[in-house]
mmCIF file of C-alpha atoms and ligand atoms in Angstrom:
data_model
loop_
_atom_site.group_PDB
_atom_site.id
_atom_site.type_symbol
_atom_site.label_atom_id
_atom_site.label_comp_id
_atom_site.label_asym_id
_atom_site.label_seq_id
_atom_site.Cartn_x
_atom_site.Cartn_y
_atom_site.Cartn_z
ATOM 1 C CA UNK A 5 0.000 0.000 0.000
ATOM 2 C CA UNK A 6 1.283 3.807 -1.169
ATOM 3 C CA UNK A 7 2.919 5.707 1.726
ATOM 4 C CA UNK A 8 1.091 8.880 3.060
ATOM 5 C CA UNK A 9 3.621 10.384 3.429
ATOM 6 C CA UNK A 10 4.309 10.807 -0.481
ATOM 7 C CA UNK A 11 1.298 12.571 -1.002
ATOM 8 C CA UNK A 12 1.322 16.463 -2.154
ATOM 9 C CA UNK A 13 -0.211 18.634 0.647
ATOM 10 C CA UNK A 14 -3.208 21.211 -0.682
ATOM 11 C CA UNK A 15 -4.127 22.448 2.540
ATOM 12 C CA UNK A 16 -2.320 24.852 4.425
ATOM 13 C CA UNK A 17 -1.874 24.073 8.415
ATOM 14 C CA UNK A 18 -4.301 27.225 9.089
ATOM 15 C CA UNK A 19 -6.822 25.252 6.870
ATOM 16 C CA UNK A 20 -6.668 22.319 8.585
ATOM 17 C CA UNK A 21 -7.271 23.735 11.601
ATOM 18 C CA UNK A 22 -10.049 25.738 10.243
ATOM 19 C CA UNK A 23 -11.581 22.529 8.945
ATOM 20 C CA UNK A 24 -11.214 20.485 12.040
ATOM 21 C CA UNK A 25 -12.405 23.270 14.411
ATOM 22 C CA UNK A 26 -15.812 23.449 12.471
ATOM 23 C CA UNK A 27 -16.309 19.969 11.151
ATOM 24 C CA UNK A 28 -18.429 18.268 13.548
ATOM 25 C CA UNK A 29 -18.680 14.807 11.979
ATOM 26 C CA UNK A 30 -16.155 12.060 11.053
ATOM 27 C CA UNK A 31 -12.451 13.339 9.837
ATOM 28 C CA UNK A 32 -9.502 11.031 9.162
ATOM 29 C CA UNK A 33 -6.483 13.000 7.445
ATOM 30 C CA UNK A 34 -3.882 11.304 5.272
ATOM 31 C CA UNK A 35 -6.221 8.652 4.268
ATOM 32 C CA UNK A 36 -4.448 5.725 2.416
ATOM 33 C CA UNK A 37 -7.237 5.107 0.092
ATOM 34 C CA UNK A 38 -7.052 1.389 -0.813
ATOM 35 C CA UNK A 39 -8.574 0.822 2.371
ATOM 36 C CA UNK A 40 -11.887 3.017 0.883
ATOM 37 C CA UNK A 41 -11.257 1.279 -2.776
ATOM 38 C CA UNK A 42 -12.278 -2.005 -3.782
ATOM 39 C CA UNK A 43 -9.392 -2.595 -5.872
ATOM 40 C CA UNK A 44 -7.710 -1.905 -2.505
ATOM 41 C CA UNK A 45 -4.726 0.234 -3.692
ATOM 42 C CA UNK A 46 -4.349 4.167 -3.956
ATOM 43 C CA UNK A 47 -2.265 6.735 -2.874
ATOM 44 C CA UNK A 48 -3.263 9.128 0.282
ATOM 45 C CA UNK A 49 -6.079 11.176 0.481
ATOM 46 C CA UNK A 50 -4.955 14.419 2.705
ATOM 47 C CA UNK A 51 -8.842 14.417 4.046
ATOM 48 C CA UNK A 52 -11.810 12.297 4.018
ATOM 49 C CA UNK A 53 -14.554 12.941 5.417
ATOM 50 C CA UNK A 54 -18.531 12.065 6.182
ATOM 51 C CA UNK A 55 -21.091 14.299 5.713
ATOM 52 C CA UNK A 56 -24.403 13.236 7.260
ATOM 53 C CA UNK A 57 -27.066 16.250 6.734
ATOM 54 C CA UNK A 58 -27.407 18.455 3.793
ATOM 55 C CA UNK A 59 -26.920 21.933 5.353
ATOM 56 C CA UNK A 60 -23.541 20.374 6.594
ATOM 57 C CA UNK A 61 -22.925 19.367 3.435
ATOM 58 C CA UNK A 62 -23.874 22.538 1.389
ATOM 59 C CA UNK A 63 -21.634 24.827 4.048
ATOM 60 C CA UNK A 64 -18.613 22.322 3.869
ATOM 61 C CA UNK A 65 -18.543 22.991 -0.332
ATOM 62 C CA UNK A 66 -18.724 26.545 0.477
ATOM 63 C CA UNK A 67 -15.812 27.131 2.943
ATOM 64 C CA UNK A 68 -13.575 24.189 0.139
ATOM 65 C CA UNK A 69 -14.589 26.630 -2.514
ATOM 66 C CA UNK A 70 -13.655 29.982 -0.467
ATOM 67 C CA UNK A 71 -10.313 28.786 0.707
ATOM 68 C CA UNK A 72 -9.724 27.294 -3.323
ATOM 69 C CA UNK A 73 -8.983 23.532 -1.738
ATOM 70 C CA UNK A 74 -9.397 20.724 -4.144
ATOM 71 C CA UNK A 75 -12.524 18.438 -3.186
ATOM 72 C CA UNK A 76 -14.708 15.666 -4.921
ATOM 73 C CA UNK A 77 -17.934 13.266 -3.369
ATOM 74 C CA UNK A 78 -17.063 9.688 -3.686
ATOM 75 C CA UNK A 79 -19.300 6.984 -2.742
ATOM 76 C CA UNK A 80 -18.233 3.610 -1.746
ATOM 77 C CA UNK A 81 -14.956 3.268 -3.899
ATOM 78 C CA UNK A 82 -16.229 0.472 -6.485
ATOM 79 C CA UNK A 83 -15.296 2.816 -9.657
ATOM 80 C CA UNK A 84 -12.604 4.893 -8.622
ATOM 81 C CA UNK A 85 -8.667 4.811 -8.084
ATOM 82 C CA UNK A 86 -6.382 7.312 -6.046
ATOM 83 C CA UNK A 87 -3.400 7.632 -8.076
ATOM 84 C CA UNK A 88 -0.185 6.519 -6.009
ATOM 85 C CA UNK A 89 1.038 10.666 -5.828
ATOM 86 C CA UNK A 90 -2.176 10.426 -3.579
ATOM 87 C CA UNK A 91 -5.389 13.214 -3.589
ATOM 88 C CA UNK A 92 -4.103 16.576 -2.548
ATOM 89 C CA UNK A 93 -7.228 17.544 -1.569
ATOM 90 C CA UNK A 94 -10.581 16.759 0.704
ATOM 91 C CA UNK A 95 -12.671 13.393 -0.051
ATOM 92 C CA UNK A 96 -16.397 13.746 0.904
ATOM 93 C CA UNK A 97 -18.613 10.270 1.356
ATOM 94 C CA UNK A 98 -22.075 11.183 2.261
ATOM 95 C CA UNK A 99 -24.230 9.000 5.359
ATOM 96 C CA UNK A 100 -26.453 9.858 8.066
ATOM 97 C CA UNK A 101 -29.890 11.251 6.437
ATOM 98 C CA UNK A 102 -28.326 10.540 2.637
ATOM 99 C CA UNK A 103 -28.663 6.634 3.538
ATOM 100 C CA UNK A 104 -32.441 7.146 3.719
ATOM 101 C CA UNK A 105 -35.003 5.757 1.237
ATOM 102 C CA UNK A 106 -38.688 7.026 0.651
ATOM 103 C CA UNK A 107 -41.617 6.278 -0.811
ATOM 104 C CA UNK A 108 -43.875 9.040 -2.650
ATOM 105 C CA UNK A 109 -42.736 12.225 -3.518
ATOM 106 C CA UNK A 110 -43.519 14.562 -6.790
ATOM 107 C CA UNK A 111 -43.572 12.084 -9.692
ATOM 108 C CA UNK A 112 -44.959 10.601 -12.653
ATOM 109 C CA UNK A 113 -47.603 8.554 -10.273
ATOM 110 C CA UNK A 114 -48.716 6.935 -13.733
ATOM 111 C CA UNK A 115 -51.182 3.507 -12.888
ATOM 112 C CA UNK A 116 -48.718 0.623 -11.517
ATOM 113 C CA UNK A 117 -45.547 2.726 -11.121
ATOM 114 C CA UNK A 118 -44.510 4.532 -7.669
ATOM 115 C CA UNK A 119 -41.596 6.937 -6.970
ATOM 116 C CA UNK A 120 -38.660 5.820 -4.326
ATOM 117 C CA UNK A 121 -36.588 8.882 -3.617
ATOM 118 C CA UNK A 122 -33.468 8.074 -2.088
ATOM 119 C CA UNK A 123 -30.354 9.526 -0.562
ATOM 120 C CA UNK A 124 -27.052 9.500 -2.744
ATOM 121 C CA UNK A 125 -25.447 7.301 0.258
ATOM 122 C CA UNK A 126 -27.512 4.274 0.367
ATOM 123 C CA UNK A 127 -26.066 1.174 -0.840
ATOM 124 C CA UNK A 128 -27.250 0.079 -3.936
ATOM 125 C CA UNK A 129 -27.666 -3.335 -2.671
ATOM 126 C CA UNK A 130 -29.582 -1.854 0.352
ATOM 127 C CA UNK A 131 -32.138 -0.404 -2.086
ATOM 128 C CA UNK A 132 -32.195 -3.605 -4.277
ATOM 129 C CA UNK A 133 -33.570 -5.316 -1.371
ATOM 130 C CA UNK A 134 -35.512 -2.719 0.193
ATOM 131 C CA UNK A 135 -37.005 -2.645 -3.728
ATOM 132 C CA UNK A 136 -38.228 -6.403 -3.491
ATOM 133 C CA UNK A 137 -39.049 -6.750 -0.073
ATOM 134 C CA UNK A 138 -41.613 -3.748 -1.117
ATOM 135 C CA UNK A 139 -42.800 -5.181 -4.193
ATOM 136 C CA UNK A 140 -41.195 -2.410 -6.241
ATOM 137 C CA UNK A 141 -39.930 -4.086 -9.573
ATOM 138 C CA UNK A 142 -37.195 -2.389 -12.378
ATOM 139 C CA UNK A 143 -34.000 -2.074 -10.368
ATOM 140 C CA UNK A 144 -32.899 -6.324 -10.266
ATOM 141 C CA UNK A 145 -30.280 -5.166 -12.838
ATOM 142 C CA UNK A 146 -28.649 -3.463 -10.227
ATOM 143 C CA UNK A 147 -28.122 -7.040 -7.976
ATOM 144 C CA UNK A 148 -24.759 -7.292 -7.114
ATOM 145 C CA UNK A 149 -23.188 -3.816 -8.376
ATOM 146 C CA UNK A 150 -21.187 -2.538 -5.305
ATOM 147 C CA UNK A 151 -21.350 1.176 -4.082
ATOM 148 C CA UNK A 152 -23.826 3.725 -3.360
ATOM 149 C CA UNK A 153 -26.999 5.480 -5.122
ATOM 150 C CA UNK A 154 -24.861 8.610 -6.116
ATOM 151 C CA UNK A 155 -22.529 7.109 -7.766
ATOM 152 C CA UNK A 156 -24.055 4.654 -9.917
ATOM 153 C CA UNK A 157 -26.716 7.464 -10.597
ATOM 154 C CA UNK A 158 -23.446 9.722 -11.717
ATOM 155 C CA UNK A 159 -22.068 6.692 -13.772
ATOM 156 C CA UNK A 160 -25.560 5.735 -15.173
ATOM 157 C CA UNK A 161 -24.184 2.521 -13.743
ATOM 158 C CA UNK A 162 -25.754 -0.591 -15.419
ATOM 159 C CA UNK A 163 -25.964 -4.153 -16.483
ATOM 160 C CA UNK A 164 -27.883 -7.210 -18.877
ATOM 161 C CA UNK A 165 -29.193 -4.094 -20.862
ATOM 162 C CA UNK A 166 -30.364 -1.807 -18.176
ATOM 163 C CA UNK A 167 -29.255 1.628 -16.918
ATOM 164 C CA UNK A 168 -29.670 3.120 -13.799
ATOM 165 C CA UNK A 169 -30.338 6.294 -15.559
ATOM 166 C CA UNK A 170 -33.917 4.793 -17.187
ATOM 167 C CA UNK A 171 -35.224 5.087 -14.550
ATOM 168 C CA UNK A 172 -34.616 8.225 -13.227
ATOM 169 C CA UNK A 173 -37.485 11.247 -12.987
ATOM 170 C CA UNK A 174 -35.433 13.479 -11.063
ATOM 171 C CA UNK A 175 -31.839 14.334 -9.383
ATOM 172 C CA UNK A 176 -31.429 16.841 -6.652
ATOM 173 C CA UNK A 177 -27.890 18.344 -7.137
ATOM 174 C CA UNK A 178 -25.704 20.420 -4.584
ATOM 175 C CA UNK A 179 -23.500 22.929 -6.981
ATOM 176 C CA UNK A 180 -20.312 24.279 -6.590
ATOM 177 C CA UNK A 181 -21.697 27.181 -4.432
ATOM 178 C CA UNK A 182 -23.305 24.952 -2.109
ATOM 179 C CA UNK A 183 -26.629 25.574 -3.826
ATOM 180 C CA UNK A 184 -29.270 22.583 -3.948
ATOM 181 C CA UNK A 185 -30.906 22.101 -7.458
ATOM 182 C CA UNK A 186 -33.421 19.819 -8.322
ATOM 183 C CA UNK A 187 -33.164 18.873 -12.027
ATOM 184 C CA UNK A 188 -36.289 17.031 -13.578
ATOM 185 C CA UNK A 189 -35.447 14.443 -16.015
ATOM 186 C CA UNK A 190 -35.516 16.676 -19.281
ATOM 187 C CA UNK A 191 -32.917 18.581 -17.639
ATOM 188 C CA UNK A 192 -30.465 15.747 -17.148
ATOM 189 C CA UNK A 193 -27.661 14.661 -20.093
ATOM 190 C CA UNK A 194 -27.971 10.840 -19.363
ATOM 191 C CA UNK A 195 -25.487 8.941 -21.663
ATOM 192 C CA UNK A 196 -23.395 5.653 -21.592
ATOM 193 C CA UNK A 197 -21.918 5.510 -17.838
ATOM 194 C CA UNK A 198 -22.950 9.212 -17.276
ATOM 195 C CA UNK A 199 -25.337 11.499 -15.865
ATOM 196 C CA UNK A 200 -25.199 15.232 -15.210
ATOM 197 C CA UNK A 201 -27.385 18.517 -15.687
ATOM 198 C CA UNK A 202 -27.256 19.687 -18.937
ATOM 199 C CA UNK A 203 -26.796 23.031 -17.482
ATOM 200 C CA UNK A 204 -23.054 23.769 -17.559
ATOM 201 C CA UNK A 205 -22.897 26.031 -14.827
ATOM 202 C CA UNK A 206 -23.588 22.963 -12.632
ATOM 203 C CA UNK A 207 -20.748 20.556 -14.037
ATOM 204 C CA UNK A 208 -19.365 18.757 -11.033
ATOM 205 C CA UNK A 209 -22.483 19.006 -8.876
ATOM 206 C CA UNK A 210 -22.643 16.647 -6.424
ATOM 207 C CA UNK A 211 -25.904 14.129 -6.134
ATOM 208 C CA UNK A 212 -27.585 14.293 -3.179
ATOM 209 C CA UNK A 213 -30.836 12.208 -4.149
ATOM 210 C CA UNK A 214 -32.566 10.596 -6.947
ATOM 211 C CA UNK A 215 -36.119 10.040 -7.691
ATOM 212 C CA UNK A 216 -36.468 6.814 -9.285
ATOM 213 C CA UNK A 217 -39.802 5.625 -10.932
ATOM 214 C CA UNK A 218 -40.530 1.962 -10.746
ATOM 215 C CA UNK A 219 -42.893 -0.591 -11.399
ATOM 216 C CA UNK A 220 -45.264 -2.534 -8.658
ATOM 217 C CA UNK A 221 -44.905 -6.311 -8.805
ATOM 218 C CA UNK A 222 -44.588 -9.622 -6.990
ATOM 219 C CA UNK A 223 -42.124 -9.568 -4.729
ATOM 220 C CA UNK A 224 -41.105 -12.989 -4.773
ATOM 221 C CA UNK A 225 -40.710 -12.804 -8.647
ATOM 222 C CA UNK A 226 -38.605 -9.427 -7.926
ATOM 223 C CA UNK A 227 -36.175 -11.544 -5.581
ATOM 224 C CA UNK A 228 -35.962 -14.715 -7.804
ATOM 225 C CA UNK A 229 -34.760 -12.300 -10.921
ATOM 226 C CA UNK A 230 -32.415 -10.723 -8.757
ATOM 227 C CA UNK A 231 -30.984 -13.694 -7.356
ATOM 228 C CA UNK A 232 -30.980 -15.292 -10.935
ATOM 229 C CA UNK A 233 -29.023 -12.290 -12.065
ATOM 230 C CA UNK A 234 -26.170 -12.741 -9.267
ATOM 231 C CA UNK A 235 -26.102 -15.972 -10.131
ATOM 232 C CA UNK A 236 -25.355 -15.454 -13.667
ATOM 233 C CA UNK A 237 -22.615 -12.326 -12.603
ATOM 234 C CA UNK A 238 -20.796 -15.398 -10.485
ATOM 235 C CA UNK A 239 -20.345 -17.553 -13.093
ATOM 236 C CA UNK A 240 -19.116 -15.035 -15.357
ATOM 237 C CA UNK A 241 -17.024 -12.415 -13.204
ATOM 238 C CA UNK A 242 -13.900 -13.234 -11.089
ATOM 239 C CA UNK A 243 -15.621 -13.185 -7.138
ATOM 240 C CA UNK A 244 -13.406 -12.941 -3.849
ATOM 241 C CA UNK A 245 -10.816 -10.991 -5.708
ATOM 242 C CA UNK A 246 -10.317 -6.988 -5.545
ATOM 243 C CA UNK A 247 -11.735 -5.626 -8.547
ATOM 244 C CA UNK A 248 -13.446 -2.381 -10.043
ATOM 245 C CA UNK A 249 -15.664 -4.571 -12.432
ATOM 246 C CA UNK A 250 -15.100 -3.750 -16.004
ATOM 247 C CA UNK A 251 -12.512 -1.579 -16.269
ATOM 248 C CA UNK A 252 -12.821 -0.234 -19.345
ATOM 249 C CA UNK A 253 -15.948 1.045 -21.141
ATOM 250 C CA UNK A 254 -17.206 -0.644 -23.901
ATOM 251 C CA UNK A 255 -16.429 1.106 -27.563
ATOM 252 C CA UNK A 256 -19.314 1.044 -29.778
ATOM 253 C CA UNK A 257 -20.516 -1.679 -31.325
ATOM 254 C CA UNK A 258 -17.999 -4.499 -29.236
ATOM 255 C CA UNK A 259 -17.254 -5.114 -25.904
ATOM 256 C CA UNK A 260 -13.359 -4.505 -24.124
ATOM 257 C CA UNK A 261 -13.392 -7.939 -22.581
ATOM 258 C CA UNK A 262 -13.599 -9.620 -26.480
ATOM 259 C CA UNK A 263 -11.028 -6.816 -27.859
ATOM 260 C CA UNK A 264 -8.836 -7.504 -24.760
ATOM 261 C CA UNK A 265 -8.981 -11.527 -24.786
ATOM 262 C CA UNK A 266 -8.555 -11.512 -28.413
ATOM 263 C CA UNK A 267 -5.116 -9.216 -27.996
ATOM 264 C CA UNK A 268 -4.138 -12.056 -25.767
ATOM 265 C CA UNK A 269 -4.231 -10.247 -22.897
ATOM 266 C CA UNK A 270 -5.621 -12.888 -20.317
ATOM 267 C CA UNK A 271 -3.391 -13.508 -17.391
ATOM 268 C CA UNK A 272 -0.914 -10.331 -18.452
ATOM 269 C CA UNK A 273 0.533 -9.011 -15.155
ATOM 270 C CA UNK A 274 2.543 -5.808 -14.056
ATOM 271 C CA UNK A 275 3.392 -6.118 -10.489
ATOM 272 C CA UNK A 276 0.682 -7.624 -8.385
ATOM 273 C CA UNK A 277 -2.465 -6.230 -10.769
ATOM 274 C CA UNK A 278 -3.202 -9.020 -12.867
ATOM 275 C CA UNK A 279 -5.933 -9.165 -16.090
ATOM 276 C CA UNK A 280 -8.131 -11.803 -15.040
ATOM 277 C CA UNK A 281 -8.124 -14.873 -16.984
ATOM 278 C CA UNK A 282 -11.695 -15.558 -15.913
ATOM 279 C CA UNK A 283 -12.996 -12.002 -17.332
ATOM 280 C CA UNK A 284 -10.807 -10.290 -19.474
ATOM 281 C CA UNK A 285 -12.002 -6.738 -18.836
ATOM 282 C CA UNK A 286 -11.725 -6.650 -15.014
ATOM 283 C CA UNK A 287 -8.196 -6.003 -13.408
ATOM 284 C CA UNK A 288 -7.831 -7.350 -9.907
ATOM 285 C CA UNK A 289 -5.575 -6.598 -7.459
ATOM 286 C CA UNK A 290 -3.901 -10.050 -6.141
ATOM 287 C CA UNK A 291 -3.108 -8.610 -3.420
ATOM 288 C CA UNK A 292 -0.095 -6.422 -3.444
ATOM 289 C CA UNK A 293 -0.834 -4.271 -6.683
ATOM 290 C CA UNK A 294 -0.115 -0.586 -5.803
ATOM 291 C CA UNK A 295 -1.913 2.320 -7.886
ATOM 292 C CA UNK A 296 1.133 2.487 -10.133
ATOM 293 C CA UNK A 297 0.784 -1.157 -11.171
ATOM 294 C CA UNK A 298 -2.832 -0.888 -11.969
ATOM 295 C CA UNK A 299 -2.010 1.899 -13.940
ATOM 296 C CA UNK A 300 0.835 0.879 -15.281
ATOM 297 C CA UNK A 301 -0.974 -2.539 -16.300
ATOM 298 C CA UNK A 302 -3.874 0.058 -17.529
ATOM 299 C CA UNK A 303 -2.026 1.606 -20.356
ATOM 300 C CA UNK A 304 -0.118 -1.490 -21.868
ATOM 301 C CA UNK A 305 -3.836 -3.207 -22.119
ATOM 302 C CA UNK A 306 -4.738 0.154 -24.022
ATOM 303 C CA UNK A 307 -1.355 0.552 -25.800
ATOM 304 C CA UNK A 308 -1.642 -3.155 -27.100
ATOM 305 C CA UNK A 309 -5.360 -3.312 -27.871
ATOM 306 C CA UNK A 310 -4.895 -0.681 -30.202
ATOM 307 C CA UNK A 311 -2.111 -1.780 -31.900
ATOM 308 C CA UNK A 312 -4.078 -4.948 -32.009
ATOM 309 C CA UNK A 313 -7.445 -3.198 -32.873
ATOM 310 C CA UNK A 314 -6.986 0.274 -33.732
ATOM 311 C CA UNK A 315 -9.621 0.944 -30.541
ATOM 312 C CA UNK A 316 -8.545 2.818 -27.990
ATOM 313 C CA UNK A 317 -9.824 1.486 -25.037
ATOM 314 C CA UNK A 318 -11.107 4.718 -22.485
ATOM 315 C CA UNK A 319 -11.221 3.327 -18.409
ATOM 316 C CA UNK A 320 -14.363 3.111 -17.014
ATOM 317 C CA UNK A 321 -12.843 3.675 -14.001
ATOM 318 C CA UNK A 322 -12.270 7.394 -12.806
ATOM 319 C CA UNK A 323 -8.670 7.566 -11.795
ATOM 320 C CA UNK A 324 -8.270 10.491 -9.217
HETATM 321 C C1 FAD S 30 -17.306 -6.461 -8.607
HETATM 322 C C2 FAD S 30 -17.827 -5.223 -9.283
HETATM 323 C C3 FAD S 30 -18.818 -5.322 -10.230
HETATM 324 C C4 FAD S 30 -19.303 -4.167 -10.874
HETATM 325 N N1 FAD S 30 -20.289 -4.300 -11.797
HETATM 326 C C5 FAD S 30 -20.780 -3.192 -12.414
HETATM 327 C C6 FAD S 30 -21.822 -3.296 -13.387
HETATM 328 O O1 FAD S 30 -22.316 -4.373 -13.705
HETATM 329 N N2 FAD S 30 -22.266 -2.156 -13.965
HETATM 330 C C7 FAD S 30 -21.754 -0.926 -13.641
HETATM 331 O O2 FAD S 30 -22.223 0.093 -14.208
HETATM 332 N N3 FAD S 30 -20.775 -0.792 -12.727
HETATM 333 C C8 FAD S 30 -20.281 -1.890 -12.115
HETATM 334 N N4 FAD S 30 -19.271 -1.775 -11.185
HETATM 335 C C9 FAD S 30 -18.687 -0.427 -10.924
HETATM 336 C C10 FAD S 30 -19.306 0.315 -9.739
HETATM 337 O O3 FAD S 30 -19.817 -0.580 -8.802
HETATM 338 C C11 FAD S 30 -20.412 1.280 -10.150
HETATM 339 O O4 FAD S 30 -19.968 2.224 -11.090
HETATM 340 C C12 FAD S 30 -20.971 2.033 -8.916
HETATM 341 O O5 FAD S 30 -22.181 2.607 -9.278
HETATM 342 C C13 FAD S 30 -20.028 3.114 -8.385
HETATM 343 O O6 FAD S 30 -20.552 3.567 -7.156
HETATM 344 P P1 FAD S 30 -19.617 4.059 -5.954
HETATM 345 O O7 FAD S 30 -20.507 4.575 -4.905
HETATM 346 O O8 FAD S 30 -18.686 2.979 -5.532
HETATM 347 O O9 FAD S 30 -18.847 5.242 -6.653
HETATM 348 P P2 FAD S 30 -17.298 5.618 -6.543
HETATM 349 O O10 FAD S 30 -16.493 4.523 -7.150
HETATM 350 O O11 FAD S 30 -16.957 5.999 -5.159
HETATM 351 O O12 FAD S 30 -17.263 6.892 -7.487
HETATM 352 C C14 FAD S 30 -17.400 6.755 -8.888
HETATM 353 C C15 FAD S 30 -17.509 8.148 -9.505
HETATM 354 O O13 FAD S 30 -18.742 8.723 -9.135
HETATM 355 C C16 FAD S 30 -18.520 9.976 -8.474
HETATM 356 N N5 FAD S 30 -19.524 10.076 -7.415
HETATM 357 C C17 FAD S 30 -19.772 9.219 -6.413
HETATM 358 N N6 FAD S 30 -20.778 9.657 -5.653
HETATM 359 C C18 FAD S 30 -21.168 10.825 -6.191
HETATM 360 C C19 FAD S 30 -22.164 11.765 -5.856
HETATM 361 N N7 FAD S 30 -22.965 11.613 -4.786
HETATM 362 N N8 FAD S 30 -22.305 12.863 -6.630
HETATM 363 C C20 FAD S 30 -21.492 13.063 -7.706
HETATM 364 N N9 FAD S 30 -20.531 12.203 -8.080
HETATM 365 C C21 FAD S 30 -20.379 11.106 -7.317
HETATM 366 C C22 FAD S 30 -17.100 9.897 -7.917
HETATM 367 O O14 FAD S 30 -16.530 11.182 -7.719
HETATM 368 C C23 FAD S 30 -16.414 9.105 -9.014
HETATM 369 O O15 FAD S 30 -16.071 9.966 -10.081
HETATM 370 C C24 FAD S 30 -18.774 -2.891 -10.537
HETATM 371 C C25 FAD S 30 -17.760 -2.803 -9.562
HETATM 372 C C26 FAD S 30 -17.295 -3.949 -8.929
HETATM 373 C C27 FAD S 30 -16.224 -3.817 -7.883
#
């Protein structure tokens, strides 16, 4: 695991103390992040924090953006990896009242259909469940994708042809200024593993909730499909091994893992990150990979499945 202390430091000593005098929830500094990512390597994050309420929240992005510190929302670490330099900078995870889920809300209330708004820090898996227990049918796809409501709703996370973002009738947004925006679903660019406003002015806006329109159905028949669909994501996907999923996004028209297996690049390893010979398109960590390996593996699977291909495979993975 990268050292903290090679990280760069953004934050002045007076800032630190500034933060740590008025931030009332949890604070770690010089975070190594593999133990927040689940390919479980990264450099240091100077800060990372949990914000619980939204007035917390919209007052924290305030004072970042006053004092010109670097800052980004994560959610549970299943798409992202902390460069080995480390994040010079403050990490945000959201809990407390952005774990909740409700029913109701403004909506398309069409015949069958009901609205679930939920907080950007909920486990996806919670809401899976919560979904079938409550008869609620349209989110099964989502079975077994790791991490939190925010961000699969920012990477339009999906799977076996559906996308988070389908379902979607409206996002509530924090901006850059700390100011909350809800955005109905004609406002929203929703694309191929992204979401955002169309609006510009809010580019990096954080999700803070997501009003999701879904179907009413048999809850029993809800659980079999999603238990079906884990089933299926077992037999094909490496399990028990630190991953990110599919690292790279599919180019139009194919899929990485067939570009990448037909380059021959099954079992091709650079330090301890390895490209699994069970899935071609996820790189897992066997256990002592450090950013710079994954990275480092990263680019030679690009640089040779072009040569290969003429594709040039773009990471689905945000690397911070
Ligand atoms: C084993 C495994 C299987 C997977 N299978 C799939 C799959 O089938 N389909 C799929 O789409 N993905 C899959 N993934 C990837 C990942 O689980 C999803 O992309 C997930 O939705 C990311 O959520 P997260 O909370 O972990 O986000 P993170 O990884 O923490 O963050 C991802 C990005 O979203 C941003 N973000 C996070 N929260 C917010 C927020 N509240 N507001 C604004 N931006 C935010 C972050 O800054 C970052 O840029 C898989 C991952 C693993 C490990």
């Amino acid at each position: 695991m990268e050292q903290v202390s090679a990280a760069r430091k953004a934050m002045s000593m007076e800032q630190r103390q500034q933060l740590a005098s008025f931030w009332n929830g949890p604070l770690q500094w010089d975070v190594a992040m593999g133990a927040h990512c689940t390919l479980r390597a990264g450099g240091p994050a100077e800060a990372l924090l949990v914000a619980s309420t939204l007035p917390e929240l919209c007052r924290l992005i305030g004072w970042l953006e006053g004092q010109a510190i670097r800052w980004r929302v994560i959610g549970r670490g299943s798409n992202i990896l902390v460069g080995s330099q480390g994040f010079a900078g403050v990490l945000i995870t959201l809990g407390g009242e952005f774990c909740d889920i409700r029913r109701g809300g403004s909506g398309s209330a069409q015949p069958g259909m009901e609205t679930v708004r939920v907080g950007a820090g909920c486990f996806a898996g919670k809401l899976v469940g919560w979904c079938a227990r409550n008869g609620l049918a349209g989110l099964e796809f989502m079975a077994g994708i790791p991490g939190s409501i925010g961000g699969a709703v920012s990477m339009n996370a999906g799977a076996w042809g559906g996308e988070i973002g389908a379902l979607v009738e409206a996002v509530t947004f924090v901006d850059r200024h700390g100011q909350v925006h809800e955005m109905a679903r004609q406002e929203l660019a929703i694309s191929y593993r992204r979401l955002r406003p169309l609006d510009s002015e809010l580019c990096g806006a954080v999700v803070v909730e997501a009003a999701l329109a879904l179907k009413q159905g048999d809850p029993q028949e809800i659980l079999d499909r999603c238990r079906d669909l884990i089933a299926r994501r077992r037999a094909k996907q490496p399990s028990g091994v630190a991953s990110a999923g599919s690292f790279f996004k599919n180019p139009p028209g194919d899929s990485a893992g067939r570009l990448i297996e037909a380059a021959g690049l099954k079992g091709l390893q650079r330090g301890g990150a390895l490209v699994s010979t069970k899935h071609a398109n996820f790189i897992v960590n066997t256990g002592s990979a450090t950013a710079a390996d994954i990275t480092e593996l990263m680019r030679e699977v690009q640089d040779r499945v072009y040569r290969f291909s003429g594709i040039l495979l773009e990471p689905e993975v945000h690397l911070l």
